[in-house]
Amino acid sequence: MNVVVLLGAPGAGKGTQAPLLATRLGIPIVATGDLFRAAVRDGTAMGQDARRYMDAGQLVPDEITVRLLLDRLGRPDAAAGVILDGFPRTGVQAAALDRELAGRDARVGAAILVDVPIDELVRRMSGRWVCRAAGHPHHETFSPPQVVGVCDLDGSELYQRADDRPATIRARMDQQLGALAEVIDHYRSSGVLRTVDGLQGIGGVAEAIGTTLDDAGIRPADALKEPSAG
Ligand code: ADP
Ligand code: ADP
């Protein structure tokens, strides 16, 4: 089971890199932010609960978030592995993930930190447009869609997230960067932390992540299933 964790501050480029990685490794993306937005859209009780925190730029409590993630990991398509985007975001979440994986004789293979300075994060989030169907990120200046208002990947409509307003962006930075540091320490201690320079263009970051995965010996799920030749 390939479990790759994408780490980075809000706006670092996790959601942009995740589909490239999913294609490369042949495993699905599990993005807790997308799961929460879907729950809000569906009007579930959990979604209504989560929404209060999201609108304020705060982390949703660990108990709710861990339950959401474990439910998703229990689905059959996650059996060969997952790319985690936006989870874990606290030390408690990281420990819960370790426990769950240990129960399946698995572990996080690599935690890739996409490292971007704060000023650039704000620039990225304030120009972000994401699609209705899957949350694919675009940027009005850095990564404009081919057709204005339309997702390059799936053709659905693009919109600006409510929590990408300047006041909420600042709140998210204030509230989430401390917790991110905890998660970085967690993976540094377990020896799987890898840092890539996120200040490059999208293609440059993708290449750096590819090299990092090769170094870590993480290969596509299909390749793992092949019987070894000779
Ligand atoms: P971004 O792409 O800007 O990093 P996400 O889409 O990942 O944002 O998450 C949006 C919001 O959903 C977060 O600001 C937070 O309120 C909530 N959220 C997502 N993942 C988690 C998590 N692992 N723990 C707590 N809250 C989360
Ligand atoms: P995250 O999921 O980490 O919050 P996103 O992938 O949504 O971040 O990226 C935030 C914004 O920055 C989006 O508008 C995206 O198009 C843009 N972006 C992502 N990667 C880069 C990059 N390497 N250079 C410039 N802009 C980028």
Coordinates of C-alpha atoms and ligand atoms in Angstrom, one line a residue:
M1 CA 0.0 0.0 0.0
N2 CA 1.5 3.3 -1.1
V3 CA 0.6 6.2 1.3
V4 CA 2.0 9.5 0.3
V5 CA 1.3 12.6 2.4
L6 CA 1.4 16.0 0.8
L7 CA 2.2 18.7 3.3
G8 CA 2.3 22.4 3.0
A9 CA 0.7 25.6 4.2
P10 CA -2.7 26.7 2.7
G11 CA -1.9 27.8 -0.9
A12 CA 1.4 25.9 -1.2
G13 CA 0.2 23.9 -4.2
K14 CA -0.9 20.6 -2.7
G15 CA -4.2 20.5 -4.7
T16 CA -2.3 21.4 -7.9
Q17 CA 0.3 18.6 -7.5
A18 CA -2.1 15.9 -6.2
P19 CA -3.6 15.0 -9.6
L20 CA -0.2 14.8 -11.2
L21 CA 0.9 12.5 -8.5
A22 CA -2.3 10.4 -8.7
T23 CA -1.7 9.9 -12.4
R24 CA 1.9 9.0 -11.8
L25 CA 1.2 6.4 -9.0
G26 CA -2.2 5.2 -10.1
I27 CA -3.8 5.7 -6.7
P28 CA -6.7 8.1 -5.6
I29 CA -6.4 11.5 -4.0
V30 CA -8.0 11.9 -0.6
A31 CA -8.4 15.6 0.2
T32 CA -10.1 16.3 3.5
G33 CA -10.9 19.9 2.4
D34 CA -12.8 18.5 -0.6
L35 CA -14.6 15.9 1.5
F36 CA -15.7 18.7 3.9
R37 CA -16.8 21.0 1.1
A38 CA -18.9 18.1 -0.3
A39 CA -20.5 17.5 3.1
V40 CA -21.3 21.2 3.3
R41 CA -22.8 21.1 -0.2
D42 CA -24.9 18.0 0.7
G43 CA -26.1 19.8 3.8
T44 CA -25.2 16.9 6.2
A45 CA -25.1 17.5 9.9
M46 CA -21.3 17.0 9.8
G47 CA -21.0 19.5 7.0
Q48 CA -23.0 22.1 8.9
D49 CA -20.7 21.5 11.9
A50 CA -17.5 21.7 9.8
R51 CA -18.6 24.8 8.0
R52 CA -18.5 27.1 11.0
Y53 CA -14.8 26.3 11.4
M54 CA -14.0 26.5 7.7
D55 CA -15.7 29.9 7.3
A56 CA -13.6 31.2 10.2
G57 CA -10.3 29.8 8.7
Q58 CA -10.0 27.4 11.6
L59 CA -9.2 23.7 11.6
V60 CA -12.2 21.4 12.0
P61 CA -11.8 19.5 15.3
D62 CA -9.6 16.4 15.2
E63 CA -12.4 14.0 16.2
I64 CA -14.6 15.0 13.2
T65 CA -11.7 15.1 10.8
V66 CA -10.2 11.7 11.8
R67 CA -13.6 10.0 11.5
L68 CA -14.1 11.5 8.0
L69 CA -10.7 10.3 6.9
L70 CA -10.9 6.8 8.3
D71 CA -14.3 6.3 6.6
R72 CA -12.8 7.3 3.3
L73 CA -9.7 5.0 3.8
G74 CA -12.1 2.1 4.3
R75 CA -13.5 2.4 0.7
P76 CA -12.2 -0.3 -1.7
D77 CA -10.4 2.1 -4.1
A78 CA -8.1 3.1 -1.2
A79 CA -6.7 -0.4 -0.8
A80 CA -3.6 0.0 -3.1
G81 CA -2.8 3.3 -1.5
V82 CA -3.7 7.0 -1.4
I83 CA -2.3 10.5 -1.8
L84 CA -3.3 12.5 1.2
D85 CA -3.8 16.2 0.5
G86 CA -4.6 18.3 3.6
F87 CA -4.4 15.4 6.1
P88 CA -2.9 15.1 8.7
R89 CA -2.9 18.8 9.8
T90 CA -2.2 18.2 13.5
G91 CA 0.0 15.9 15.6
V92 CA -3.2 14.1 16.8
Q93 CA -4.3 13.4 13.2
A94 CA -0.8 12.2 12.3
A95 CA -0.8 9.7 15.2
A96 CA -4.3 8.5 14.3
L97 CA -3.2 7.8 10.7
D98 CA -0.1 5.9 12.0
R99 CA -2.4 3.7 14.2
E100 CA -4.8 3.0 11.3
L101 CA -2.0 2.1 8.9
A102 CA -0.2 -0.1 11.5
G103 CA -3.4 -2.1 11.7
R104 CA -3.1 -2.8 8.0
D105 CA 0.6 -3.6 8.2
A106 CA 1.3 -0.3 6.3
R107 CA 3.0 3.0 7.0
V108 CA 3.4 6.4 5.4
G109 CA 6.0 6.0 2.7
A110 CA 6.8 9.6 2.2
A111 CA 5.6 12.9 3.6
I112 CA 6.4 15.6 1.0
L113 CA 6.6 19.1 2.3
V114 CA 6.0 21.7 -0.5
D115 CA 7.8 24.6 1.0
V116 CA 6.6 28.2 0.1
P117 CA 7.2 31.5 1.8
I118 CA 4.2 33.3 3.4
D119 CA 4.0 36.3 1.0
E120 CA 3.8 33.9 -1.9
L121 CA 1.1 31.8 -0.2
V122 CA -1.1 34.9 0.1
R123 CA -0.5 35.8 -3.6
R124 CA -1.4 32.2 -4.6
M125 CA -4.6 32.0 -2.6
S126 CA -6.0 35.4 -3.4
G127 CA -5.9 34.5 -7.1
R128 CA -7.1 30.9 -6.8
W129 CA -10.2 29.7 -8.7
V130 CA -11.3 26.1 -8.2
C131 CA -13.7 23.9 -10.1
R132 CA -17.2 22.9 -8.9
A133 CA -16.8 19.2 -9.9
A134 CA -13.5 18.3 -8.2
G135 CA -11.9 21.4 -6.7
H136 CA -9.1 21.4 -9.3
P137 CA -7.1 24.6 -8.6
H138 CA -6.3 27.3 -11.2
H139 CA -4.8 30.8 -10.7
E140 CA -5.9 33.9 -12.5
T141 CA -2.2 34.9 -13.2
F142 CA 0.0 31.8 -12.5
S143 CA -2.1 29.1 -14.0
P144 CA -5.0 30.6 -15.9
P145 CA -7.6 28.2 -17.4
Q146 CA -7.6 27.9 -21.2
V147 CA -11.2 29.1 -21.3
V148 CA -12.2 31.8 -18.8
G149 CA -14.3 30.3 -16.0
V150 CA -13.9 26.7 -17.1
C151 CA -11.8 23.9 -15.5
D152 CA -9.0 22.6 -17.8
L153 CA -9.3 19.1 -16.3
D154 CA -13.0 18.4 -16.3
G155 CA -14.8 21.3 -18.0
S156 CA -16.9 22.3 -14.9
E157 CA -17.4 25.9 -13.7
L158 CA -14.7 27.7 -11.8
Y159 CA -15.4 29.7 -8.6
Q160 CA -13.5 31.5 -5.8
R161 CA -13.8 29.8 -2.4
A162 CA -15.4 31.8 0.3
D163 CA -12.4 31.2 2.6
D164 CA -10.0 32.6 0.0
R165 CA -11.0 36.2 1.0
P166 CA -8.0 38.2 2.4
A167 CA -9.3 38.3 6.0
T168 CA -9.9 34.5 6.1
I169 CA -6.5 33.9 4.4
R170 CA -4.8 35.7 7.2
A171 CA -6.8 33.8 9.8
R172 CA -5.9 30.5 8.2
M173 CA -2.2 31.4 8.2
D174 CA -2.3 32.4 11.9
Q175 CA -4.2 29.4 13.0
Q176 CA -2.8 26.6 10.8
L177 CA 0.9 27.2 10.5
G178 CA 1.6 26.2 14.2
A179 CA -0.2 22.9 13.7
L180 CA 1.6 22.3 10.4
A181 CA 4.9 22.6 12.3
E182 CA 3.8 19.8 14.6
V183 CA 3.0 17.5 11.6
I184 CA 6.4 18.3 10.0
D185 CA 8.1 17.3 13.3
H186 CA 6.1 14.1 13.4
Y187 CA 7.4 13.0 10.0
R188 CA 10.9 14.3 10.6
S189 CA 11.1 12.0 13.7
S190 CA 9.8 9.0 11.8
G191 CA 12.4 9.6 9.0
V192 CA 10.0 10.0 6.0
L193 CA 10.0 13.8 5.7
R194 CA 11.1 15.1 2.3
T195 CA 11.1 18.8 1.4
V196 CA 10.8 20.2 -2.1
D197 CA 11.2 23.9 -3.1
G198 CA 7.6 25.0 -3.8
L199 CA 8.7 28.4 -5.2
Q200 CA 9.3 27.0 -8.6
G201 CA 6.7 26.8 -11.4
I202 CA 4.1 24.0 -11.3
G203 CA 6.2 21.8 -13.6
G204 CA 9.3 22.3 -11.6
V205 CA 7.6 21.3 -8.4
A206 CA 6.1 18.2 -10.0
E207 CA 9.6 17.1 -11.2
A208 CA 11.1 17.7 -7.8
I209 CA 8.3 15.5 -6.2
G210 CA 8.9 12.8 -8.8
T211 CA 12.6 12.7 -8.0
T212 CA 11.8 12.5 -4.3
L213 CA 9.4 9.6 -4.8
D214 CA 12.0 7.7 -6.9
D215 CA 14.6 8.3 -4.1
A216 CA 12.0 6.9 -1.6
G217 CA 11.4 3.9 -3.7
I218 CA 7.8 4.7 -4.2
R219 CA 6.5 3.3 -7.5
P220 CA 3.1 3.0 -9.2
A221 CA 0.6 0.6 -7.6
D222 CA 0.5 -1.5 -10.8
A223 CA 4.2 -2.0 -10.7
L224 CA 3.9 -3.4 -7.2
K225 CA 1.4 -6.0 -8.4
E226 CA 3.6 -7.3 -11.2
P227 CA 5.4 -10.5 -10.4
S228 CA 9.2 -9.8 -10.3
A229 CA 10.9 -10.8 -13.6
G230 CA 13.5 -13.5 -13.6
Ligands
ADP1 P1 -6.2 24.7 1.4 O1 -6.2 24.1 0.1 O2 -6.3 26.2 1.4 O3 -5.1 24.2 2.3 P2 -8.3 22.8 2.2 O4 -9.2 22.7 1.0 O5 -7.3 21.7 2.4 O6 -7.5 24.2 2.2 O7 -9.1 22.9 3.5 C1 -10.1 23.9 3.7 C2 -10.6 23.9 5.1 O8 -11.1 22.6 5.5 C3 -9.5 24.2 6.1 O9 -9.2 25.6 6.3 C4 -10.1 23.6 7.4 O10 -11.1 24.4 7.9 C5 -10.8 22.3 6.9 N1 -9.8 21.2 6.9 C6 -9.4 20.5 5.8 N2 -8.6 19.5 6.1 C7 -8.5 19.5 7.5 C8 -7.8 18.8 8.5 N3 -7.0 17.7 8.2 N4 -8.0 19.1 9.8 C9 -8.8 20.1 10.2 N5 -9.5 20.9 9.3 C10 -9.3 20.6 8.0
ADP2 P1 -3.1 24.1 -1.7 O1 -3.9 22.9 -2.1 O2 -1.8 23.7 -1.1 O3 -3.9 25.0 -0.8 P2 -3.3 24.9 -4.5 O4 -2.8 23.8 -5.2 O5 -4.8 25.2 -4.4 O6 -2.7 24.9 -3.0 O7 -2.6 26.3 -5.0 C1 -2.9 27.6 -4.6 C2 -3.0 28.5 -5.8 O8 -1.7 28.7 -6.3 C3 -3.9 28.0 -6.9 O9 -4.5 29.2 -7.5 C4 -2.9 27.4 -7.9 O10 -3.3 27.5 -9.3 C5 -1.6 28.2 -7.7 N1 -0.4 27.5 -7.8 C6 -0.1 26.2 -7.4 N2 1.1 25.8 -7.6 C7 1.8 26.9 -8.1 C8 3.1 27.2 -8.5 N3 4.1 26.2 -8.4 N4 3.4 28.4 -9.0 C9 2.4 29.4 -9.0 N5 1.2 29.2 -8.7 C10 0.8 28.0 -8.2

